Short mmCIF file of N, CA and C in Angstrom, two decimals:
data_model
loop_
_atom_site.label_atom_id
_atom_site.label_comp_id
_atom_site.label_asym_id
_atom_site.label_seq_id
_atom_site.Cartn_x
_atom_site.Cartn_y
_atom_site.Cartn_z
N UNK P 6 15.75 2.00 -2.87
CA UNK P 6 14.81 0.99 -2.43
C UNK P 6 13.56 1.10 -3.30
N UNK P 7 13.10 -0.07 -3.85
CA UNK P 7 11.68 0.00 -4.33
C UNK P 7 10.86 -0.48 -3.48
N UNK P 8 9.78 0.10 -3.03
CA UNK P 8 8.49 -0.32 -2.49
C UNK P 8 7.14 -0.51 -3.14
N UNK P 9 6.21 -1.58 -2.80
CA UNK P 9 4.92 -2.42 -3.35
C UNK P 9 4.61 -1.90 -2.31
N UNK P 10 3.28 -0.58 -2.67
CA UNK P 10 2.52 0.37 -1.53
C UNK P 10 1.27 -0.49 -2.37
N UNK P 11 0.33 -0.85 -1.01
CA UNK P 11 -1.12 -2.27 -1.45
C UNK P 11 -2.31 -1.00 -0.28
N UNK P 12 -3.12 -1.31 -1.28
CA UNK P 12 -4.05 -0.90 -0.22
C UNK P 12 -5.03 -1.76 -0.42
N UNK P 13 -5.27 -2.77 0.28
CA UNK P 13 -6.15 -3.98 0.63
C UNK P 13 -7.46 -3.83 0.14
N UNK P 14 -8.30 -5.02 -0.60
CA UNK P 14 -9.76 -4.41 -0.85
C UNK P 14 -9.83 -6.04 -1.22
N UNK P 15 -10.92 -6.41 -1.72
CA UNK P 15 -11.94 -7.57 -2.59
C UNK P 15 -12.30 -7.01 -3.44
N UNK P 16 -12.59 -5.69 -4.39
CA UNK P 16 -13.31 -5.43 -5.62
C UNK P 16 -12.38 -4.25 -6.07
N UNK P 17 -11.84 -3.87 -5.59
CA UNK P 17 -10.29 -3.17 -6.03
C UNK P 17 -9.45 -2.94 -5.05
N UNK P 18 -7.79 -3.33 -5.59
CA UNK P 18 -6.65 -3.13 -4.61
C UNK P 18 -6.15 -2.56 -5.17
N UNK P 19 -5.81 -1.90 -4.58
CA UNK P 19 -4.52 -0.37 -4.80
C UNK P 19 -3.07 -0.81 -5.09
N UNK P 20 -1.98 -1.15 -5.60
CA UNK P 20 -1.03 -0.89 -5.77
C UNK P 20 -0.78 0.68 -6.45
N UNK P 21 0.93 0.54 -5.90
CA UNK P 21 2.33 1.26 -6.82
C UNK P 21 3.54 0.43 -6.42
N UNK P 22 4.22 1.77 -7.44
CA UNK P 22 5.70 1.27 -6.79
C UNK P 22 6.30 2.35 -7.16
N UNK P 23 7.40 2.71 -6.01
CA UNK P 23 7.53 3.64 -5.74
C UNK P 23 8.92 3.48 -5.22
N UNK P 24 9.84 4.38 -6.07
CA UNK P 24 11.51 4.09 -6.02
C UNK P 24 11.96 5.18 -5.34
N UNK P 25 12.66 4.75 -3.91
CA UNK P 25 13.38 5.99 -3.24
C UNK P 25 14.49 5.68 -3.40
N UNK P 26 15.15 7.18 -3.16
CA UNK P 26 16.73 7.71 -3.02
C UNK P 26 16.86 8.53 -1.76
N UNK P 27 17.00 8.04 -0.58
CA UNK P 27 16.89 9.41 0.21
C UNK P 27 15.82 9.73 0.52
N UNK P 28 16.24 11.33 0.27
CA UNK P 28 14.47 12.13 0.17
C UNK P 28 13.75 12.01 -1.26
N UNK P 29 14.25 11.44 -2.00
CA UNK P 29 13.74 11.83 -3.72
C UNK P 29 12.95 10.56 -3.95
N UNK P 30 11.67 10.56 -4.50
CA UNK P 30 10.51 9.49 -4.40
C UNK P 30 10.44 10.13 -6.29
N UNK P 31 10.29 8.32 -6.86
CA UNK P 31 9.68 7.98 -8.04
C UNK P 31 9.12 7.34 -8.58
N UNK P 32 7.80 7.49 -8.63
CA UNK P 32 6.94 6.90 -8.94
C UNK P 32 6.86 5.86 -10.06
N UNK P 33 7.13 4.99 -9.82
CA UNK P 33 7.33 4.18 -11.41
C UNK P 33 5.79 3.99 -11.94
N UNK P 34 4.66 3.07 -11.15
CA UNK P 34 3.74 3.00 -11.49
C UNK P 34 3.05 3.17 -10.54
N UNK P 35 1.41 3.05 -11.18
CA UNK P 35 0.19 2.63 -9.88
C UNK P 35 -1.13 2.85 -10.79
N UNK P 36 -2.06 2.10 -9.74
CA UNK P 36 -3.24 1.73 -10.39
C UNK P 36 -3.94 0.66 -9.43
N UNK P 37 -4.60 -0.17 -9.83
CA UNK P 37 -5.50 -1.18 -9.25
C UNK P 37 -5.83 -2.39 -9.85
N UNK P 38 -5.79 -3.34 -9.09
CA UNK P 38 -6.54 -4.76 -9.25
C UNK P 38 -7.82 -4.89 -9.36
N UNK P 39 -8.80 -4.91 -10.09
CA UNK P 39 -9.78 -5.22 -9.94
C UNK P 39 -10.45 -6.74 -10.23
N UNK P 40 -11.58 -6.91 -9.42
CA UNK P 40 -12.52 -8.37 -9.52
C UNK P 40 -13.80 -7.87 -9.73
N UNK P 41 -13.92 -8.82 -10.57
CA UNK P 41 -15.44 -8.90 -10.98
C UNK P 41 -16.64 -9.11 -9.88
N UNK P 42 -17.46 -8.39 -9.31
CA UNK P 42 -18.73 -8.49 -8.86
C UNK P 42 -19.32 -9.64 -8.80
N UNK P 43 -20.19 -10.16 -7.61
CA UNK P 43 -20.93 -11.63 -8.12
C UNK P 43 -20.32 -12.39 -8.78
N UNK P 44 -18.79 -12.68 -8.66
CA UNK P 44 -18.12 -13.95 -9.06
C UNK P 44 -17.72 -14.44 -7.65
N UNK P 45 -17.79 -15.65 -7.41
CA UNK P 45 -17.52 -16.44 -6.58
C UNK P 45 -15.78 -15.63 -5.65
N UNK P 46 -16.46 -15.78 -4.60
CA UNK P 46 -15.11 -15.42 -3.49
C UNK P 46 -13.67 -16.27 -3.81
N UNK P 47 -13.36 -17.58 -4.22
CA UNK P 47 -12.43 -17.87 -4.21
C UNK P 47 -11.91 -17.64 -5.71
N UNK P 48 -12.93 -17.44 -6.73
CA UNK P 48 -12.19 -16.92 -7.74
C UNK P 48 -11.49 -15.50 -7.86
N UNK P 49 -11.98 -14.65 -6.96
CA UNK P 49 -11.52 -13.51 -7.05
C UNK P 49 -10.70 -13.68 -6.28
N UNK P 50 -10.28 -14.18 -5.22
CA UNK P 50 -8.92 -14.48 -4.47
C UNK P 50 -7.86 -14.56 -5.18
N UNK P 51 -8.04 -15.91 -6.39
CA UNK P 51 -7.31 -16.28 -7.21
C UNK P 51 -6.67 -15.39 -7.83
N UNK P 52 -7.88 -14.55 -8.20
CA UNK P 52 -7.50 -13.58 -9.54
C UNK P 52 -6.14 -12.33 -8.78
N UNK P 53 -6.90 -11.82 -7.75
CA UNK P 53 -5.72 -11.04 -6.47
C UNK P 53 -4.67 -11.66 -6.35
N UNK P 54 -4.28 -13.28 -5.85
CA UNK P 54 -3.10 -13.65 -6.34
C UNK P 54 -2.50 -14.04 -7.08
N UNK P 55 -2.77 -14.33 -8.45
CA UNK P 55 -2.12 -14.56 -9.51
C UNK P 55 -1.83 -13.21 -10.12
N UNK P 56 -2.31 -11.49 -10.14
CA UNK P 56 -2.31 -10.54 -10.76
C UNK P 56 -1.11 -10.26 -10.05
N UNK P 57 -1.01 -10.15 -8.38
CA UNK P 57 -0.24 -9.35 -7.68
C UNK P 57 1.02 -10.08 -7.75
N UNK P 58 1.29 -11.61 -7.71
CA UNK P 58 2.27 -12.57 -8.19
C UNK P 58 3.03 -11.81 -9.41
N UNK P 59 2.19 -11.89 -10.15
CA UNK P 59 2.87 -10.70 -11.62
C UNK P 59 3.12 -9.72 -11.45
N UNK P 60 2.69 -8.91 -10.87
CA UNK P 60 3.42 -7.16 -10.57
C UNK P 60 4.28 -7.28 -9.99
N UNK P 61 4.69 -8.77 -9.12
CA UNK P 61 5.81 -8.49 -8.29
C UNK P 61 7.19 -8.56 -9.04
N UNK P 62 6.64 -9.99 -9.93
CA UNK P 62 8.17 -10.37 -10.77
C UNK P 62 8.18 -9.54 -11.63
N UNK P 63 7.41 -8.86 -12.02
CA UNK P 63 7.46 -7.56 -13.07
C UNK P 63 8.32 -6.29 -12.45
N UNK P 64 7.99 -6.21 -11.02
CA UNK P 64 8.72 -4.70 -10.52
C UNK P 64 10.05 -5.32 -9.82
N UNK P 65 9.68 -6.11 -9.31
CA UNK P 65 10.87 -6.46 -8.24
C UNK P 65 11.25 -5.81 -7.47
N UNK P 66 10.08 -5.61 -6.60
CA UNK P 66 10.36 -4.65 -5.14
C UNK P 66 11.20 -5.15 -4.04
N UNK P 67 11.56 -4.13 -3.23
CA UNK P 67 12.37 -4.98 -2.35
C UNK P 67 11.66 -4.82 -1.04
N UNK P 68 10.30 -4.35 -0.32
CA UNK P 68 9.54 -4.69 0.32
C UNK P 68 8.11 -4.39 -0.24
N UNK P 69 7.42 -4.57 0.74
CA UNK P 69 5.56 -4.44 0.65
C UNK P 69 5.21 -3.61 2.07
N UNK P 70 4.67 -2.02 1.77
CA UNK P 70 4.37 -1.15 2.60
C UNK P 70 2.19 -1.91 2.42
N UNK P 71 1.92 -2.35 3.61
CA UNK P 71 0.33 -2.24 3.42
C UNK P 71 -0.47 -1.93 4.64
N UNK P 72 -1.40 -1.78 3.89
CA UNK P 72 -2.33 -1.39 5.18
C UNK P 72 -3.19 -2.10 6.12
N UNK P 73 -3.02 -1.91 7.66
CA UNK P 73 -3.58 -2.72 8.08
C UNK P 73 -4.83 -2.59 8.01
N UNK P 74 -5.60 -3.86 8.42
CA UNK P 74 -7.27 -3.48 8.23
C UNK P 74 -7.70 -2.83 9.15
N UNK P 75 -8.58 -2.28 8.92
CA UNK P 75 -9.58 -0.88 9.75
C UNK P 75 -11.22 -1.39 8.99
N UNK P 76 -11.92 -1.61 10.36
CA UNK P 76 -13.12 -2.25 10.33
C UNK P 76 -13.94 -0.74 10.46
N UNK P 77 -14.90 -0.19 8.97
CA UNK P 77 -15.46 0.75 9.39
C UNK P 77 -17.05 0.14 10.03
N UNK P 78 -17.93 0.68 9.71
CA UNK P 78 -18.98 -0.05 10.24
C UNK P 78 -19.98 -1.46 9.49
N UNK P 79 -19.53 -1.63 8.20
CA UNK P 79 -19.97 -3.21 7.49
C UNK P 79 -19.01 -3.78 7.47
N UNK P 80 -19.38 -4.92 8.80
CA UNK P 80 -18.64 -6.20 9.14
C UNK P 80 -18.40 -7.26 8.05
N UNK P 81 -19.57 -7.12 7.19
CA UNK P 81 -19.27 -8.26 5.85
C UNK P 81 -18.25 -7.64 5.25
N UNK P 82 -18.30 -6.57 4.56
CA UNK P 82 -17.05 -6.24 3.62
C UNK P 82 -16.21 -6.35 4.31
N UNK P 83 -15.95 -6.04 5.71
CA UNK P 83 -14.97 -6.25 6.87
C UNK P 83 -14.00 -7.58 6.42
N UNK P 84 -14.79 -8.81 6.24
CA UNK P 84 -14.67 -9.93 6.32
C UNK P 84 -13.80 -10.21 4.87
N UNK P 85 -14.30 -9.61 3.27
CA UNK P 85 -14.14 -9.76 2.42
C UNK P 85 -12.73 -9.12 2.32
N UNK P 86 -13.24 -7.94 2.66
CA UNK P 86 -11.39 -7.35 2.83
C UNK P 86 -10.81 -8.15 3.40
N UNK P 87 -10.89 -8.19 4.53
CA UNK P 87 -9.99 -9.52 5.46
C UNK P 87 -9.64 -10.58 4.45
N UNK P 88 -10.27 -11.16 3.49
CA UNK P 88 -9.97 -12.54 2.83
C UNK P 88 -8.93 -11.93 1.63
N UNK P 89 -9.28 -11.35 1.08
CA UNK P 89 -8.49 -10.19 -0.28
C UNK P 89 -6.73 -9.97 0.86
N UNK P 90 -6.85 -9.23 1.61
CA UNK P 90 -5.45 -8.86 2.78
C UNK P 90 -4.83 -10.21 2.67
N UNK P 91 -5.23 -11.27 3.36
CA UNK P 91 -4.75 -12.25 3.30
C UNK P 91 -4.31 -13.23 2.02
N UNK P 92 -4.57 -12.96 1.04
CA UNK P 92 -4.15 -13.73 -0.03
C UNK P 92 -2.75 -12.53 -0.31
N UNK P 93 -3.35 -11.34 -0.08
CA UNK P 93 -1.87 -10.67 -1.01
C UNK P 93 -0.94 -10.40 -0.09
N UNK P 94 -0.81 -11.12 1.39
CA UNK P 94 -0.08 -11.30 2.45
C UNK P 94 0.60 -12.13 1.67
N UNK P 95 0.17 -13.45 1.75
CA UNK P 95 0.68 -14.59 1.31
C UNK P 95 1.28 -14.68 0.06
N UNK P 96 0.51 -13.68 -0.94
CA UNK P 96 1.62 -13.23 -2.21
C UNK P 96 2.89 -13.24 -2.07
N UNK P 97 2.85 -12.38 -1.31
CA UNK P 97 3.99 -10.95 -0.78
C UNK P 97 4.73 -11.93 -0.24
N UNK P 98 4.28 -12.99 1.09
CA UNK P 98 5.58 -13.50 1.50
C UNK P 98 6.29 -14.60 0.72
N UNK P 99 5.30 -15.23 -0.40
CA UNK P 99 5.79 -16.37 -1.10
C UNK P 99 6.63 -15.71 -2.17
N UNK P 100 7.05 -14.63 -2.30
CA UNK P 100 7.52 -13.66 -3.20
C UNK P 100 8.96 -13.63 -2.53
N UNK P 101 8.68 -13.74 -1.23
CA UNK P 101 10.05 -13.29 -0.61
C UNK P 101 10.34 -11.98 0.23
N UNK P 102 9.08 -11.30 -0.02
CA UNK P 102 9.49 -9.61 0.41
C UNK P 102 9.26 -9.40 1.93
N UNK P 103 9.61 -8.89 2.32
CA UNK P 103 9.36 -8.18 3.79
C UNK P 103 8.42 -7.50 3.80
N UNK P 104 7.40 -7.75 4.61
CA UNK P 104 6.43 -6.69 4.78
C UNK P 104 6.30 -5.56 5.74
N UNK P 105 5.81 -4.93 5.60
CA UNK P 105 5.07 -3.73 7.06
C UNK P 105 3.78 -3.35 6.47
N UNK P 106 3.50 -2.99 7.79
CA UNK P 106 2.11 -2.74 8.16
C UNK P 106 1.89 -1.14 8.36
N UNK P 107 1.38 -0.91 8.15
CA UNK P 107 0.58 0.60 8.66
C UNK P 107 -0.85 0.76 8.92
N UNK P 108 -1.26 1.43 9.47
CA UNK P 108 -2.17 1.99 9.81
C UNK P 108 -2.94 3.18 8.99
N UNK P 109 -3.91 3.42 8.68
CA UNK P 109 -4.50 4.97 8.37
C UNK P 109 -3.69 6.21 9.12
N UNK P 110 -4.02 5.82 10.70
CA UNK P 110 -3.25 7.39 11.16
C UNK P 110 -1.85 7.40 10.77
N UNK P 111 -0.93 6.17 11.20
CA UNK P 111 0.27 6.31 11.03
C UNK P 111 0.82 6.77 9.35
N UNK P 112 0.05 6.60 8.43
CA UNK P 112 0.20 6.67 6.94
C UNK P 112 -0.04 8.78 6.91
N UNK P 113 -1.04 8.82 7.51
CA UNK P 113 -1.14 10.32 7.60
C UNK P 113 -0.39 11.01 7.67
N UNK P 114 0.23 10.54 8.97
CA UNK P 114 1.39 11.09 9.72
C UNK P 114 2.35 11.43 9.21
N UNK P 115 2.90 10.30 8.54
CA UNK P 115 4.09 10.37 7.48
C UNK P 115 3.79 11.16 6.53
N UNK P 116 2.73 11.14 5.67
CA UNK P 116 2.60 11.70 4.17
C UNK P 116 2.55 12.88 4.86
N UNK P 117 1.65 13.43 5.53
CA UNK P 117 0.81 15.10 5.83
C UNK P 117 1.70 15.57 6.93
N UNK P 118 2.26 15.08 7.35
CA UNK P 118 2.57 15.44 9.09
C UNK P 118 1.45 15.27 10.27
N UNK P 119 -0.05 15.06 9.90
CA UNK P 119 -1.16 15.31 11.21
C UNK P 119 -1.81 13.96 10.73
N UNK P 120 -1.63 12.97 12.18
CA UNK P 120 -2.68 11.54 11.37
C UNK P 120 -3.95 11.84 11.62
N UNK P 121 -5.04 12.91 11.42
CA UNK P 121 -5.98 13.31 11.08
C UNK P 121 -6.46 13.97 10.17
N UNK P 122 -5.17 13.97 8.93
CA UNK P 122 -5.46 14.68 7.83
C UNK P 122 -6.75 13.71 6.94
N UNK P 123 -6.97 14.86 6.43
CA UNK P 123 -8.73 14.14 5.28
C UNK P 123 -7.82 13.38 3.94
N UNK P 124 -8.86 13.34 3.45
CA UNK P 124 -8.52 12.70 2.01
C UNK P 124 -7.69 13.12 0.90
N UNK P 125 -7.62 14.52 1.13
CA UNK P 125 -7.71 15.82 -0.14
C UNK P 125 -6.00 16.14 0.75
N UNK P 126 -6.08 16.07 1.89
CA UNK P 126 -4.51 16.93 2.13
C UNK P 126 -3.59 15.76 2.13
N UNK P 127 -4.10 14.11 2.14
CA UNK P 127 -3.33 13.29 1.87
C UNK P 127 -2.76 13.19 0.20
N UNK P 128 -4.01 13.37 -0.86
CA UNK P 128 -3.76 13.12 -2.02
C UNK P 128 -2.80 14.54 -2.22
N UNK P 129 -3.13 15.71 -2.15
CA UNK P 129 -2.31 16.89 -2.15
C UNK P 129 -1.01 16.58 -1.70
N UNK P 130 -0.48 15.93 -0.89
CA UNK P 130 0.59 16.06 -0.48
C UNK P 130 1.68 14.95 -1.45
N UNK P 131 0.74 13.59 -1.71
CA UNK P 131 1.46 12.43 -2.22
C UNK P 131 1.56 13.13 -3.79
N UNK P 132 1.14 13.81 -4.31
CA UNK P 132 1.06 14.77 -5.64
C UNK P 132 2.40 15.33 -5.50
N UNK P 133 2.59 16.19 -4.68
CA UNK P 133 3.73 17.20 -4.23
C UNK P 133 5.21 16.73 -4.15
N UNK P 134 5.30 15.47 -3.18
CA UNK P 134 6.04 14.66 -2.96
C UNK P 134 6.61 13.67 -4.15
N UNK P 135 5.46 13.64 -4.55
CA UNK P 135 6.36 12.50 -6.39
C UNK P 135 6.52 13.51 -7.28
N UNK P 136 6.03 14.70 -7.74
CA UNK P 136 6.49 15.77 -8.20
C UNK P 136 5.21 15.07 -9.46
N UNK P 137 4.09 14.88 -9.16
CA UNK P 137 2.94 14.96 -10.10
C UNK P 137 2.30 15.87 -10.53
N UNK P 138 1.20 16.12 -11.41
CA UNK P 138 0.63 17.27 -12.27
C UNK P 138 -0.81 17.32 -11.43
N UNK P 139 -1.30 15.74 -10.87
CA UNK P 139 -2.53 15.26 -10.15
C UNK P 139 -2.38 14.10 -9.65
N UNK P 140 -2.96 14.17 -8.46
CA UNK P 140 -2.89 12.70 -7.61
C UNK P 140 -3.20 11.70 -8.78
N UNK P 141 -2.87 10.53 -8.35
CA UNK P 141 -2.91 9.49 -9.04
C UNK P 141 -4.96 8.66 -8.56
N UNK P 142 -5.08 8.21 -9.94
CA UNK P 142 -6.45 8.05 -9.83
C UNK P 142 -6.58 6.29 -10.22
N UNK P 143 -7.48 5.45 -9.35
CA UNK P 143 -8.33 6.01 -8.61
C UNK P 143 -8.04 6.28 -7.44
N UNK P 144 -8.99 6.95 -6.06
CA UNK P 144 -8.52 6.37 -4.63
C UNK P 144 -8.18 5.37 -4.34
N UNK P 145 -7.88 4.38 -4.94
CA UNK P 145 -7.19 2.85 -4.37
C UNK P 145 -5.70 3.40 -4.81
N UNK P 146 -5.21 3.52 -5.79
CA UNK P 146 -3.81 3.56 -6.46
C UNK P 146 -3.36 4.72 -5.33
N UNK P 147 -4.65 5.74 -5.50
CA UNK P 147 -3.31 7.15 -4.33
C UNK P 147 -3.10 6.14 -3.17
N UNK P 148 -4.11 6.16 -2.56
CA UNK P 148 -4.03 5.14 -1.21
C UNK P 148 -2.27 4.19 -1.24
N UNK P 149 -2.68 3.29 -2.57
CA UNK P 149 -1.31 2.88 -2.05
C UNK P 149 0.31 3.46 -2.52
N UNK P 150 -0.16 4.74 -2.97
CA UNK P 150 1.01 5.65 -3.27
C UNK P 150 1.68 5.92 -1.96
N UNK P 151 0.45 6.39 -0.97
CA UNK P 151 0.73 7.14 0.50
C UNK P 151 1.34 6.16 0.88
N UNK P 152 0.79 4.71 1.07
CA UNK P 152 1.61 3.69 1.75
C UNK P 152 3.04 3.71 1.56
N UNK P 153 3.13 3.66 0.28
CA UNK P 153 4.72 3.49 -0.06
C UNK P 153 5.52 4.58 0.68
N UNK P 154 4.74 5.49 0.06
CA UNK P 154 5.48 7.16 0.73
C UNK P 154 5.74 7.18 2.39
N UNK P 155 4.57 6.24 2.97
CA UNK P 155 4.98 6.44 4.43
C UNK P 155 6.10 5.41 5.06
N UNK P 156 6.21 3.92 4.15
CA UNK P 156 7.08 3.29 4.35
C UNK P 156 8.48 4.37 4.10
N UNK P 157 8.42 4.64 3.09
CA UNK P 157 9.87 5.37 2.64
C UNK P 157 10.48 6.61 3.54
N UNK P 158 9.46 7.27 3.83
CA UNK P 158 9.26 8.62 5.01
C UNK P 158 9.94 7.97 6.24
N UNK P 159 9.27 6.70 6.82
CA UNK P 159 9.73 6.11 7.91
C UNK P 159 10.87 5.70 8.20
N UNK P 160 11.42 5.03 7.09
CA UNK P 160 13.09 4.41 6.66
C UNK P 160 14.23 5.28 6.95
N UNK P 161 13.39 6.43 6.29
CA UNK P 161 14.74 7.39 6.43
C UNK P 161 14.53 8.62 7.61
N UNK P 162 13.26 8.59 8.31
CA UNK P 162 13.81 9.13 9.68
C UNK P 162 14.92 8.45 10.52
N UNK P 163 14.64 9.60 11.30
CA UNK P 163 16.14 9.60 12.14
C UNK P 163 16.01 8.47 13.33
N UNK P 164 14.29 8.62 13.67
CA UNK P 164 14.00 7.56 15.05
C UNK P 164 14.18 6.15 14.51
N UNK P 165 13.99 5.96 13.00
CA UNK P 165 14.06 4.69 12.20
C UNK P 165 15.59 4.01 12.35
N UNK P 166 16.41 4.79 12.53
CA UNK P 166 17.65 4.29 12.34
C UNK P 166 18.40 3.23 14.09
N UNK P 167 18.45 2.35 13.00
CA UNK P 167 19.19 1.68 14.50
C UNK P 167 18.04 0.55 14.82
N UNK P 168 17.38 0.88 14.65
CA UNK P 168 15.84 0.30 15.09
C UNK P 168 15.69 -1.68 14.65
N UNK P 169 15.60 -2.49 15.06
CA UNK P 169 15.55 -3.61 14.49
C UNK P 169 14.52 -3.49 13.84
N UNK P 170 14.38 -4.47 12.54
CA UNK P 170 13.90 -4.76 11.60
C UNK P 170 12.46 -5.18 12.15
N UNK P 171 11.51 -4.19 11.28
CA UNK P 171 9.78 -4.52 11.94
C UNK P 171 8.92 -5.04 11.17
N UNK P 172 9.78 -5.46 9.94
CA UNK P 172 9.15 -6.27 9.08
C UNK P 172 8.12 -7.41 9.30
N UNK P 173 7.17 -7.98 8.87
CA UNK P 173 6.38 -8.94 10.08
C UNK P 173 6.80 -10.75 8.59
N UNK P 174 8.05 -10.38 8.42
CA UNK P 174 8.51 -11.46 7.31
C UNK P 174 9.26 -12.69 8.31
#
């Protein structure tokens, strides 16, 4: 299975992609989308879906692991993220792919085992797990390394099996 691990933003989004076998995870790529500052909101929309449109037909994943939004305490960026999520929703489904959702804790959970792990035992672990030299840089790209990793983690537990399809496609 290949997975499109997104970690949602307006001024950088996180992709990878990330090829499982089983237990064996390979990292093909990862990195980030970025938009330009003080350019108009719907151009940078644009730019999020026409970039992520291309990574898709470029990788040809066969779902989209992302994250749901988590409102920390600035409601505006709140909002901006919110608009950025939603265009590469709409990527993703005009693409064809199935999506899921995760959460921060639930992403923990999977990568670390504890959904209260910090930053450092998430990147440590997604390092370990793809068989890297160093987490992948920046924090947007690890971010959506973990995603993938927790989609893939999830698939192949045991409670996963049997389970109808939770895709939100």
């Amino acid at each position: 299975m290949k997975i499109l691990g997104i970690d949602p933003g307006i001024a950088t989004i996180g992709f990878s992609i990330l090829e499982t076998e089983g237990n064996r995870y390979n990292l093909i790529n990862c990195g980030v989308i970025t938009t330009p500052a003080h350019t108009p909101l719907s151009d940078r929309l644009c730019t999020i879906f026409d970039d992520l449109t291309e990574l898709i037909a470029a990788y040809k994943p066969d779902v989209v692991a992302i994250e749901e939004l988590f409102f920390n305490t600035n409601l505006t960026t709140g909002i901006a993220v919110a608009h950025g999520r939603g265009v590469i929703l709409l990527a993703c489904r005009k693409s064809g792919l199935a999506i899921y959702e995760y959460t921060p804790l639930q992403v923990k959970d999977a990568v670390v085992g504890y959904g209260r792990a910090d930053k450092k035992q998430v990147m440590d672990m997604v390092k370990r797990l793809c068989g890297l030299k160093a987490a992948p840089k920046p924090d947007d790209a690890a971010d959506a390394v973990a995603l993938a990793l927790c989609h893939a983690r999830s698939t192949t537990s045991i409670l996963y099996k049997g389970e109808d399809d939770k895709s939100t496609t």
